[in-house]
mmCIF file with all atom_site columns, C-alpha atoms in Angstrom:
data_model
loop_
_atom_site.group_PDB
_atom_site.id
_atom_site.type_symbol
_atom_site.label_atom_id
_atom_site.label_alt_id
_atom_site.label_comp_id
_atom_site.label_asym_id
_atom_site.label_entity_id
_atom_site.label_seq_id
_atom_site.pdbx_PDB_ins_code
_atom_site.Cartn_x
_atom_site.Cartn_y
_atom_site.Cartn_z
_atom_site.occupancy
_atom_site.B_iso_or_equiv
_atom_site.pdbx_formal_charge
_atom_site.auth_seq_id
_atom_site.auth_comp_id
_atom_site.auth_asym_id
_atom_site.auth_atom_id
_atom_site.pdbx_PDB_model_num
ATOM 1   C CA . MET A 1 1   ? 12.005  31.583  -27.402 1.00 0.00 ? 262 MET A CA 1
ATOM 2   C CA . LYS A 1 2   ? 10.206  33.380  -24.609 1.00 0.00 ? 263 LYS A CA 1
ATOM 3   C CA . GLN A 1 3   ? 11.185  32.334  -21.144 1.00 0.00 ? 264 GLN A CA 1
ATOM 4   C CA . ASN A 1 4   ? 8.733   31.725  -18.370 1.00 0.00 ? 265 ASN A CA 1
ATOM 5   C CA . SER A 1 5   ? 9.294   33.023  -14.811 1.00 0.00 ? 266 SER A CA 1
ATOM 6   C CA . ARG A 1 6   ? 10.774  29.751  -13.627 1.00 0.00 ? 267 ARG A CA 1
ATOM 7   C CA . GLU A 1 7   ? 13.320  29.629  -16.440 1.00 0.00 ? 268 GLU A CA 1
ATOM 8   C CA . ARG A 1 8   ? 14.325  33.250  -15.881 1.00 0.00 ? 269 ARG A CA 1
ATOM 9   C CA . VAL A 1 9   ? 14.954  32.661  -12.283 1.00 0.00 ? 270 VAL A CA 1
ATOM 10  C CA . LEU A 1 10  ? 16.935  29.499  -12.843 1.00 0.00 ? 271 LEU A CA 1
ATOM 11  C CA . ASP A 1 11  ? 18.965  31.121  -15.579 1.00 0.00 ? 272 ASP A CA 1
ATOM 12  C CA . ARG A 1 12  ? 19.955  33.991  -13.221 1.00 0.00 ? 273 ARG A CA 1
ATOM 13  C CA . ILE A 1 13  ? 21.029  31.419  -10.586 1.00 0.00 ? 274 ILE A CA 1
ATOM 14  C CA . ARG A 1 14  ? 23.172  29.554  -13.120 1.00 0.00 ? 275 ARG A CA 1
ATOM 15  C CA . ARG A 1 15  ? 24.961  32.723  -14.184 1.00 0.00 ? 276 ARG A CA 1
ATOM 16  C CA . ALA A 1 16  ? 25.484  33.913  -10.711 1.00 0.00 ? 277 ALA A CA 1
ATOM 17  C CA . ARG A 1 17  ? 27.075  30.479  -9.790  1.00 0.00 ? 278 ARG A CA 1
ATOM 18  C CA . ALA A 1 18  ? 29.001  30.062  -12.974 1.00 0.00 ? 279 ALA A CA 1
ATOM 19  C CA . ASP A 1 19  ? 32.435  30.600  -11.310 1.00 0.00 ? 280 ASP A CA 1
ATOM 20  C CA . ALA A 1 20  ? 31.529  29.077  -7.961  1.00 0.00 ? 281 ALA A CA 1
ATOM 21  C CA . PRO A 1 21  ? 33.607  26.193  -6.712  1.00 0.00 ? 282 PRO A CA 1
ATOM 22  C CA . LEU A 1 22  ? 32.009  22.701  -6.562  1.00 0.00 ? 283 LEU A CA 1
ATOM 23  C CA . ALA A 1 23  ? 30.447  21.801  -3.290  1.00 0.00 ? 284 ALA A CA 1
ATOM 24  C CA . PRO A 1 24  ? 32.646  19.371  -1.330  1.00 0.00 ? 285 PRO A CA 1
ATOM 25  C CA . GLU A 1 25  ? 31.499  15.735  -1.064  1.00 0.00 ? 286 GLU A CA 1
ATOM 26  C CA . PRO A 1 26  ? 29.713  15.256  2.196   1.00 0.00 ? 287 PRO A CA 1
ATOM 27  C CA . ALA A 1 27  ? 31.092  13.018  4.848   1.00 0.00 ? 288 ALA A CA 1
ATOM 28  C CA . ARG A 1 28  ? 29.066  9.829   5.038   1.00 0.00 ? 289 ARG A CA 1
ATOM 29  C CA . GLY A 1 29  ? 30.641  8.073   8.008   1.00 0.00 ? 290 GLY A CA 1
ATOM 30  C CA . TYR A 1 30  ? 27.215  7.137   9.409   1.00 0.00 ? 291 TYR A CA 1
ATOM 31  C CA . LEU A 1 31  ? 26.604  4.270   11.722  1.00 0.00 ? 292 LEU A CA 1
ATOM 32  C CA . THR A 1 32  ? 24.912  1.495   9.845   1.00 0.00 ? 293 THR A CA 1
ATOM 33  C CA . THR A 1 33  ? 23.343  -0.035  12.964  1.00 0.00 ? 294 THR A CA 1
ATOM 34  C CA . HIS A 1 34  ? 22.804  0.854   16.663  1.00 0.00 ? 295 HIS A CA 1
ATOM 35  C CA . THR A 1 35  ? 22.524  -2.816  17.689  1.00 0.00 ? 296 THR A CA 1
ATOM 36  C CA . PRO A 1 36  ? 25.351  -5.082  18.948  1.00 0.00 ? 297 PRO A CA 1
ATOM 37  C CA . ASP A 1 37  ? 26.187  -7.464  16.223  1.00 0.00 ? 298 ASP A CA 1
ATOM 38  C CA . THR A 1 38  ? 25.306  -10.733 17.915  1.00 0.00 ? 299 THR A CA 1
ATOM 39  C CA . PRO A 1 39  ? 22.615  -13.075 16.565  1.00 0.00 ? 300 PRO A CA 1
ATOM 40  C CA . ASP A 1 40  ? 20.807  -13.507 19.790  1.00 0.00 ? 301 ASP A CA 1
ATOM 41  C CA . THR A 1 41  ? 20.590  -9.698  20.364  1.00 0.00 ? 302 THR A CA 1
ATOM 42  C CA . ILE A 1 42  ? 19.359  -9.064  16.866  1.00 0.00 ? 303 ILE A CA 1
ATOM 43  C CA . LEU A 1 43  ? 16.707  -11.796 17.062  1.00 0.00 ? 304 LEU A CA 1
ATOM 44  C CA . ASP A 1 44  ? 15.467  -10.572 20.494  1.00 0.00 ? 305 ASP A CA 1
ATOM 45  C CA . LEU A 1 45  ? 15.241  -7.068  19.160  1.00 0.00 ? 306 LEU A CA 1
ATOM 46  C CA . LEU A 1 46  ? 13.266  -8.137  16.073  1.00 0.00 ? 307 LEU A CA 1
ATOM 47  C CA . HIS A 1 47  ? 10.969  -10.199 18.303  1.00 0.00 ? 308 HIS A CA 1
ATOM 48  C CA . GLU A 1 48  ? 10.409  -7.252  20.668  1.00 0.00 ? 309 GLU A CA 1
ATOM 49  C CA . ASN A 1 49  ? 9.700   -4.699  17.898  1.00 0.00 ? 310 ASN A CA 1
ATOM 50  C CA . LEU A 1 50  ? 7.390   -6.960  15.953  1.00 0.00 ? 311 LEU A CA 1
ATOM 51  C CA . ALA A 1 51  ? 5.443   -7.682  19.120  1.00 0.00 ? 312 ALA A CA 1
ATOM 52  C CA . ASP A 1 52  ? 5.408   -3.811  19.818  1.00 0.00 ? 313 ASP A CA 1
ATOM 53  C CA . TYR A 1 53  ? 3.577   -3.443  16.482  1.00 0.00 ? 314 TYR A CA 1
ATOM 54  C CA . ARG A 1 54  ? 1.047   -6.142  17.582  1.00 0.00 ? 315 ARG A CA 1
ATOM 55  C CA . ALA A 1 55  ? 2.373   -8.957  15.457  1.00 0.00 ? 316 ALA A CA 1
ATOM 56  C CA . ILE A 1 56  ? 2.405   -12.359 17.217  1.00 0.00 ? 317 ILE A CA 1
ATOM 57  C CA . VAL A 1 57  ? 5.812   -13.792 17.154  1.00 0.00 ? 318 VAL A CA 1
ATOM 58  C CA . HIS A 1 58  ? 6.842   -17.492 17.479  1.00 0.00 ? 319 HIS A CA 1
ATOM 59  C CA . ARG A 1 59  ? 10.098  -19.244 17.409  1.00 0.00 ? 320 ARG A CA 1
ATOM 60  C CA . THR A 1 60  ? 10.703  -22.839 16.174  1.00 0.00 ? 321 THR A CA 1
ATOM 61  C CA . THR A 1 61  ? 13.179  -25.017 14.284  1.00 0.00 ? 322 THR A CA 1
ATOM 62  C CA . GLU A 1 62  ? 12.894  -26.302 10.797  1.00 0.00 ? 323 GLU A CA 1
ATOM 63  C CA . THR A 1 63  ? 11.659  -29.634 12.127  1.00 0.00 ? 324 THR A CA 1
ATOM 64  C CA . GLY A 1 64  ? 8.959   -28.041 14.215  1.00 0.00 ? 325 GLY A CA 1
ATOM 65  C CA . LEU A 1 65  ? 7.793   -25.529 11.517  1.00 0.00 ? 326 LEU A CA 1
ATOM 66  C CA . PRO A 1 66  ? 5.037   -27.683 9.832   1.00 0.00 ? 327 PRO A CA 1
ATOM 67  C CA . ALA A 1 67  ? 3.283   -28.456 13.116  1.00 0.00 ? 328 ALA A CA 1
ATOM 68  C CA . LEU A 1 68  ? 3.471   -24.829 14.250  1.00 0.00 ? 329 LEU A CA 1
ATOM 69  C CA . VAL A 1 69  ? 2.025   -23.560 10.950  1.00 0.00 ? 330 VAL A CA 1
ATOM 70  C CA . ALA A 1 70  ? -0.824  -26.132 11.242  1.00 0.00 ? 331 ALA A CA 1
ATOM 71  C CA . GLU A 1 71  ? -1.394  -24.997 14.922  1.00 0.00 ? 332 GLU A CA 1
ATOM 72  C CA . LEU A 1 72  ? -1.541  -21.282 13.942  1.00 0.00 ? 333 LEU A CA 1
ATOM 73  C CA . LEU A 1 73  ? -4.014  -21.912 11.087  1.00 0.00 ? 334 LEU A CA 1
ATOM 74  C CA . ASP A 1 74  ? -6.140  -24.058 13.458  1.00 0.00 ? 335 ASP A CA 1
ATOM 75  C CA . ARG A 1 75  ? -5.976  -21.428 16.227  1.00 0.00 ? 336 ARG A CA 1
ATOM 76  C CA . HIS A 1 76  ? -7.330  -18.805 13.856  1.00 0.00 ? 337 HIS A CA 1
ATOM 77  C CA . ASP A 1 77  ? -9.961  -21.123 12.504  1.00 0.00 ? 338 ASP A CA 1
ATOM 78  C CA . ALA A 1 78  ? -8.483  -20.882 9.012   1.00 0.00 ? 339 ALA A CA 1
ATOM 79  C CA . HIS A 1 79  ? -10.056 -23.482 6.806   1.00 0.00 ? 340 HIS A CA 1
ATOM 80  C CA . THR A 1 80  ? -8.502  -22.269 3.465   1.00 0.00 ? 341 THR A CA 1
ATOM 81  C CA . VAL A 1 81  ? -5.003  -21.029 2.865   1.00 0.00 ? 342 VAL A CA 1
ATOM 82  C CA . ALA A 1 82  ? -3.411  -19.263 -0.142  1.00 0.00 ? 343 ALA A CA 1
ATOM 83  C CA . VAL A 1 83  ? -0.089  -20.853 -1.188  1.00 0.00 ? 344 VAL A CA 1
ATOM 84  C CA . PRO A 1 84  ? 2.332   -18.661 -3.198  1.00 0.00 ? 345 PRO A CA 1
ATOM 85  C CA . PRO A 1 85  ? 4.601   -20.109 -5.876  1.00 0.00 ? 346 PRO A CA 1
ATOM 86  C CA . GLY A 1 86  ? 7.799   -21.561 -4.496  1.00 0.00 ? 347 GLY A CA 1
ATOM 87  C CA . LEU A 1 87  ? 6.634   -22.044 -0.975  1.00 0.00 ? 348 LEU A CA 1
ATOM 88  C CA . PRO A 1 88  ? 8.206   -25.242 0.405   1.00 0.00 ? 349 PRO A CA 1
ATOM 89  C CA . ALA A 1 89  ? 5.508   -27.995 0.445   1.00 0.00 ? 350 ALA A CA 1
ATOM 90  C CA . ALA A 1 90  ? 6.784   -29.219 3.800   1.00 0.00 ? 351 ALA A CA 1
ATOM 91  C CA . TRP A 1 91  ? 5.659   -26.034 5.578   1.00 0.00 ? 352 TRP A CA 1
ATOM 92  C CA . LEU A 1 92  ? 2.019   -26.946 4.986   1.00 0.00 ? 353 LEU A CA 1
ATOM 93  C CA . SER A 1 93  ? 2.401   -30.756 5.249   1.00 0.00 ? 354 SER A CA 1
ATOM 94  C CA . ALA A 1 94  ? 0.731   -30.920 8.655   1.00 0.00 ? 355 ALA A CA 1
ATOM 95  C CA . THR A 1 95  ? -2.232  -28.756 8.051   1.00 0.00 ? 356 THR A CA 1
ATOM 96  C CA . THR A 1 96  ? -5.702  -29.922 7.078   1.00 0.00 ? 357 THR A CA 1
ATOM 97  C CA . ALA A 1 97  ? -6.618  -26.526 5.711   1.00 0.00 ? 358 ALA A CA 1
ATOM 98  C CA . GLU A 1 98  ? -7.648  -26.578 2.022   1.00 0.00 ? 359 GLU A CA 1
ATOM 99  C CA . GLN A 1 99  ? -4.738  -25.195 -0.039  1.00 0.00 ? 360 GLN A CA 1
ATOM 100 C CA . HIS A 1 100 ? -5.387  -22.683 -2.898  1.00 0.00 ? 361 HIS A CA 1
ATOM 101 C CA . HIS A 1 101 ? -2.208  -22.623 -4.992  1.00 0.00 ? 362 HIS A CA 1
ATOM 102 C CA . ASP A 1 102 ? -1.671  -19.332 -6.780  1.00 0.00 ? 363 ASP A CA 1
ATOM 103 C CA . ALA A 1 103 ? 1.056   -20.853 -8.940  1.00 0.00 ? 364 ALA A CA 1
ATOM 104 C CA . ASP A 1 104 ? -1.257  -23.110 -10.952 1.00 0.00 ? 365 ASP A CA 1
ATOM 105 C CA . THR A 1 105 ? -4.052  -20.589 -11.681 1.00 0.00 ? 366 THR A CA 1
ATOM 106 C CA . THR A 1 106 ? -4.088  -17.034 -10.388 1.00 0.00 ? 367 THR A CA 1
ATOM 107 C CA . LEU A 1 107 ? -6.666  -16.712 -7.714  1.00 0.00 ? 368 LEU A CA 1
ATOM 108 C CA . THR A 1 108 ? -9.398  -14.227 -8.544  1.00 0.00 ? 369 THR A CA 1
ATOM 109 C CA . PRO A 1 109 ? -10.214 -11.288 -6.263  1.00 0.00 ? 370 PRO A CA 1
ATOM 110 C CA . HIS A 1 110 ? -13.356 -13.222 -5.064  1.00 0.00 ? 371 HIS A CA 1
ATOM 111 C CA . GLU A 1 111 ? -11.337 -16.369 -4.351  1.00 0.00 ? 372 GLU A CA 1
ATOM 112 C CA . LEU A 1 112 ? -8.791  -14.395 -2.422  1.00 0.00 ? 373 LEU A CA 1
ATOM 113 C CA . ASP A 1 113 ? -11.520 -12.617 -0.408  1.00 0.00 ? 374 ASP A CA 1
ATOM 114 C CA . THR A 1 114 ? -12.940 -15.976 0.591   1.00 0.00 ? 375 THR A CA 1
ATOM 115 C CA . THR A 1 115 ? -9.641  -17.384 1.561   1.00 0.00 ? 376 THR A CA 1
ATOM 116 C CA . ASP A 1 116 ? -8.938  -17.246 5.335   1.00 0.00 ? 377 ASP A CA 1
ATOM 117 C CA . ALA A 1 117 ? -5.123  -17.061 5.437   1.00 0.00 ? 378 ALA A CA 1
ATOM 118 C CA . VAL A 1 118 ? -1.847  -16.956 3.511   1.00 0.00 ? 379 VAL A CA 1
ATOM 119 C CA . VAL A 1 119 ? 1.492   -18.506 4.465   1.00 0.00 ? 380 VAL A CA 1
ATOM 120 C CA . THR A 1 120 ? 4.680   -16.893 2.946   1.00 0.00 ? 381 THR A CA 1
ATOM 121 C CA . SER A 1 121 ? 8.344   -16.544 3.299   1.00 0.00 ? 382 SER A CA 1
ATOM 122 C CA . CYS A 1 122 ? 10.010  -13.156 3.144   1.00 0.00 ? 383 CYS A CA 1
ATOM 123 C CA . ALA A 1 123 ? 13.047  -11.385 1.624   1.00 0.00 ? 384 ALA A CA 1
ATOM 124 C CA . LEU A 1 124 ? 14.355  -9.899  4.852   1.00 0.00 ? 385 LEU A CA 1
ATOM 125 C CA . ALA A 1 125 ? 13.432  -8.922  8.349   1.00 0.00 ? 386 ALA A CA 1
ATOM 126 C CA . ILE A 1 126 ? 14.827  -5.817  10.019  1.00 0.00 ? 387 ILE A CA 1
ATOM 127 C CA . ALA A 1 127 ? 15.304  -5.906  13.737  1.00 0.00 ? 388 ALA A CA 1
ATOM 128 C CA . GLU A 1 128 ? 15.629  -2.197  14.643  1.00 0.00 ? 389 GLU A CA 1
ATOM 129 C CA . THR A 1 129 ? 12.321  -1.290  12.944  1.00 0.00 ? 390 THR A CA 1
ATOM 130 C CA . GLY A 1 130 ? 10.443  -4.554  13.415  1.00 0.00 ? 391 GLY A CA 1
ATOM 131 C CA . THR A 1 131 ? 9.866   -4.734  9.630   1.00 0.00 ? 392 THR A CA 1
ATOM 132 C CA . ILE A 1 132 ? 9.214   -7.669  7.352   1.00 0.00 ? 393 ILE A CA 1
ATOM 133 C CA . VAL A 1 133 ? 10.200  -7.103  3.667   1.00 0.00 ? 394 VAL A CA 1
ATOM 134 C CA . LEU A 1 134 ? 8.468   -8.926  0.866   1.00 0.00 ? 395 LEU A CA 1
ATOM 135 C CA . ASP A 1 135 ? 9.611   -8.581  -2.757  1.00 0.00 ? 396 ASP A CA 1
ATOM 136 C CA . GLY A 1 136 ? 7.606   -11.122 -4.604  1.00 0.00 ? 397 GLY A CA 1
ATOM 137 C CA . GLY A 1 137 ? 10.340  -13.784 -4.609  1.00 0.00 ? 398 GLY A CA 1
ATOM 138 C CA . PRO A 1 138 ? 9.917   -17.464 -4.186  1.00 0.00 ? 399 PRO A CA 1
ATOM 139 C CA . GLY A 1 139 ? 7.477   -18.324 -1.430  1.00 0.00 ? 400 GLY A CA 1
ATOM 140 C CA . GLN A 1 140 ? 6.091   -14.828 -1.237  1.00 0.00 ? 401 GLN A CA 1
ATOM 141 C CA . GLY A 1 141 ? 3.953   -14.364 -4.334  1.00 0.00 ? 402 GLY A CA 1
ATOM 142 C CA . ARG A 1 142 ? 2.250   -11.284 -5.640  1.00 0.00 ? 403 ARG A CA 1
ATOM 143 C CA . ARG A 1 143 ? 1.343   -8.445  -3.342  1.00 0.00 ? 404 ARG A CA 1
ATOM 144 C CA . ALA A 1 144 ? -2.479  -9.241  -3.342  1.00 0.00 ? 405 ALA A CA 1
ATOM 145 C CA . LEU A 1 145 ? -1.800  -12.589 -1.706  1.00 0.00 ? 406 LEU A CA 1
ATOM 146 C CA . THR A 1 146 ? -0.598  -10.830 1.476   1.00 0.00 ? 407 THR A CA 1
ATOM 147 C CA . LEU A 1 147 ? -3.133  -7.945  1.414   1.00 0.00 ? 408 LEU A CA 1
ATOM 148 C CA . VAL A 1 148 ? -6.503  -9.666  1.106   1.00 0.00 ? 409 VAL A CA 1
ATOM 149 C CA . PRO A 1 149 ? -6.677  -12.744 3.353   1.00 0.00 ? 410 PRO A CA 1
ATOM 150 C CA . ASP A 1 150 ? -7.324  -11.842 6.992   1.00 0.00 ? 411 ASP A CA 1
ATOM 151 C CA . LEU A 1 151 ? -4.491  -13.826 8.419   1.00 0.00 ? 412 LEU A CA 1
ATOM 152 C CA . HIS A 1 152 ? -0.847  -13.655 7.189   1.00 0.00 ? 413 HIS A CA 1
ATOM 153 C CA . VAL A 1 153 ? 1.662   -16.294 8.611   1.00 0.00 ? 414 VAL A CA 1
ATOM 154 C CA . CYS A 1 154 ? 5.105   -15.151 7.572   1.00 0.00 ? 415 CYS A CA 1
ATOM 155 C CA . VAL A 1 155 ? 8.149   -17.444 8.027   1.00 0.00 ? 416 VAL A CA 1
ATOM 156 C CA . VAL A 1 156 ? 11.540  -15.813 8.628   1.00 0.00 ? 417 VAL A CA 1
ATOM 157 C CA . ARG A 1 157 ? 14.830  -17.761 8.529   1.00 0.00 ? 418 ARG A CA 1
ATOM 158 C CA . ALA A 1 158 ? 17.010  -16.435 11.445  1.00 0.00 ? 419 ALA A CA 1
ATOM 159 C CA . GLU A 1 159 ? 20.256  -17.681 9.765   1.00 0.00 ? 420 GLU A CA 1
ATOM 160 C CA . ASP A 1 160 ? 20.153  -15.626 6.609   1.00 0.00 ? 421 ASP A CA 1
ATOM 161 C CA . GLN A 1 161 ? 17.149  -13.317 6.512   1.00 0.00 ? 422 GLN A CA 1
ATOM 162 C CA . VAL A 1 162 ? 17.459  -11.157 9.590   1.00 0.00 ? 423 VAL A CA 1
ATOM 163 C CA . VAL A 1 163 ? 19.483  -7.939  9.582   1.00 0.00 ? 424 VAL A CA 1
ATOM 164 C CA . ALA A 1 164 ? 19.882  -5.377  12.327  1.00 0.00 ? 425 ALA A CA 1
ATOM 165 C CA . SER A 1 165 ? 19.033  -2.167  10.350  1.00 0.00 ? 426 SER A CA 1
ATOM 166 C CA . VAL A 1 166 ? 17.661  -0.519  7.227   1.00 0.00 ? 427 VAL A CA 1
ATOM 167 C CA . PRO A 1 167 ? 21.158  0.454   5.975   1.00 0.00 ? 428 PRO A CA 1
ATOM 168 C CA . GLN A 1 168 ? 22.092  -3.221  6.167   1.00 0.00 ? 429 GLN A CA 1
ATOM 169 C CA . ALA A 1 169 ? 18.999  -4.290  4.462   1.00 0.00 ? 430 ALA A CA 1
ATOM 170 C CA . LEU A 1 170 ? 18.948  -1.973  1.385   1.00 0.00 ? 431 LEU A CA 1
ATOM 171 C CA . PRO A 1 171 ? 22.145  -3.349  -0.321  1.00 0.00 ? 432 PRO A CA 1
ATOM 172 C CA . ARG A 1 172 ? 20.580  -6.852  -0.076  1.00 0.00 ? 433 ARG A CA 1
ATOM 173 C CA . LEU A 1 173 ? 17.312  -5.823  -1.782  1.00 0.00 ? 434 LEU A CA 1
ATOM 174 C CA . ASP A 1 174 ? 16.756  -5.478  -5.499  1.00 0.00 ? 435 ASP A CA 1
ATOM 175 C CA . PRO A 1 175 ? 15.265  -2.011  -6.108  1.00 0.00 ? 436 PRO A CA 1
ATOM 176 C CA . THR A 1 176 ? 13.594  -3.175  -9.288  1.00 0.00 ? 437 THR A CA 1
ATOM 177 C CA . ARG A 1 177 ? 11.377  -5.648  -7.474  1.00 0.00 ? 438 ARG A CA 1
ATOM 178 C CA . PRO A 1 178 ? 7.895   -4.794  -6.045  1.00 0.00 ? 439 PRO A CA 1
ATOM 179 C CA . GLN A 1 179 ? 8.734   -4.429  -2.332  1.00 0.00 ? 440 GLN A CA 1
ATOM 180 C CA . THR A 1 180 ? 6.194   -4.386  0.518   1.00 0.00 ? 441 THR A CA 1
ATOM 181 C CA . TRP A 1 181 ? 7.485   -3.288  3.930   1.00 0.00 ? 442 TRP A CA 1
ATOM 182 C CA . ILE A 1 182 ? 5.336   -4.609  6.821   1.00 0.00 ? 443 ILE A CA 1
ATOM 183 C CA . SER A 1 183 ? 5.447   -3.541  10.480  1.00 0.00 ? 444 SER A CA 1
ATOM 184 C CA . GLY A 1 184 ? 2.714   -5.418  12.211  1.00 0.00 ? 445 GLY A CA 1
ATOM 185 C CA . PRO A 1 185 ? -0.831  -6.131  11.054  1.00 0.00 ? 446 PRO A CA 1
ATOM 186 C CA . SER A 1 186 ? -2.637  -3.568  8.869   1.00 0.00 ? 447 SER A CA 1
ATOM 187 C CA . ALA A 1 187 ? -3.889  -0.708  11.071  1.00 0.00 ? 448 ALA A CA 1
ATOM 188 C CA . THR A 1 188 ? -5.185  2.840   10.826  1.00 0.00 ? 449 THR A CA 1
ATOM 189 C CA . SER A 1 189 ? -6.767  5.349   13.380  1.00 0.00 ? 450 SER A CA 1
ATOM 190 C CA . ASP A 1 190 ? -9.128  8.189   12.960  1.00 0.00 ? 451 ASP A CA 1
ATOM 191 C CA . ILE A 1 191 ? -8.694  11.772  14.342  1.00 0.00 ? 452 ILE A CA 1
ATOM 192 C CA . GLU A 1 192 ? -9.506  10.509  17.906  1.00 0.00 ? 453 GLU A CA 1
ATOM 193 C CA . LEU A 1 193 ? -6.736  7.853   17.599  1.00 0.00 ? 454 LEU A CA 1
ATOM 194 C CA . ASP A 1 194 ? -9.090  4.896   17.753  1.00 0.00 ? 455 ASP A CA 1
ATOM 195 C CA . ARG A 1 195 ? -7.052  2.083   16.246  1.00 0.00 ? 456 ARG A CA 1
ATOM 196 C CA . VAL A 1 196 ? -8.808  -0.192  13.687  1.00 0.00 ? 457 VAL A CA 1
ATOM 197 C CA . GLU A 1 197 ? -6.981  -3.196  12.266  1.00 0.00 ? 458 GLU A CA 1
ATOM 198 C CA . GLY A 1 198 ? -7.451  -4.925  8.951   1.00 0.00 ? 459 GLY A CA 1
ATOM 199 C CA . VAL A 1 199 ? -8.536  -1.910  6.865   1.00 0.00 ? 460 VAL A CA 1
ATOM 200 C CA . HIS A 1 200 ? -5.733  -2.052  4.272   1.00 0.00 ? 461 HIS A CA 1
ATOM 201 C CA . GLY A 1 201 ? -4.461  -5.575  4.717   1.00 0.00 ? 462 GLY A CA 1
ATOM 202 C CA . PRO A 1 202 ? -4.368  -8.584  7.104   1.00 0.00 ? 463 PRO A CA 1
ATOM 203 C CA . ARG A 1 203 ? -5.941  -8.018  10.526  1.00 0.00 ? 464 ARG A CA 1
ATOM 204 C CA . ARG A 1 204 ? -3.614  -10.568 12.110  1.00 0.00 ? 465 ARG A CA 1
ATOM 205 C CA . LEU A 1 205 ? 0.137   -11.120 11.370  1.00 0.00 ? 466 LEU A CA 1
ATOM 206 C CA . ASP A 1 206 ? 1.878   -14.107 12.877  1.00 0.00 ? 467 ASP A CA 1
ATOM 207 C CA . VAL A 1 207 ? 5.683   -14.172 12.375  1.00 0.00 ? 468 VAL A CA 1
ATOM 208 C CA . VAL A 1 208 ? 7.486   -17.344 12.687  1.00 0.00 ? 469 VAL A CA 1
ATOM 209 C CA . ILE A 1 209 ? 11.310  -17.149 13.273  1.00 0.00 ? 470 ILE A CA 1
ATOM 210 C CA . VAL A 1 210 ? 12.992  -20.339 12.261  1.00 0.00 ? 471 VAL A CA 1
ATOM 211 C CA . THR A 1 211 ? 16.215  -21.130 14.048  1.00 0.00 ? 472 THR A CA 1
ATOM 212 C CA . ARG A 1 212 ? 18.408  -24.173 13.827  1.00 0.00 ? 473 ARG A CA 1
#
């Protein structure tokens, strides 16, 4: 069989290296984080980096969460809210916004486009990068739910969903799930660096960190 140029080059490389020793395994003693491993330090760093990306960050307790969610929807004049499957009903128990449950019937593109907000949980939050990770798990829903409505209110449990770094996050994530990594509201800029928000997703991101 006639070889093409690529195969001829690769064949010459293989023959030249036939007796070469195997490359040593590289040392992998990397730091997994640059952040002191204390809960308060990690939460403060997450808060700071999310705010740096222009997300609005709030802290509350489990008891205060329903009232805060209702206040945020009110503050942004959100009259309708998309509800992903598995979202705790208590989180929206204080709001008067009309709830559109994606679990019962999948919301159409038009219905999503006319929905003011979405409230979700998350898979993880990464402090060093100010990143929220969604993977379609309970309380998160499909990706479209968090890309179409103009306001995304994302609830993060401080106790078990916040990690310091990406190396700490990756082993806790399922690589087969559809992940979305969010750092602030959707934004882009043109060649003159004029920032425009809301082009590829929500124009406003409110992150609620729930502590005990």
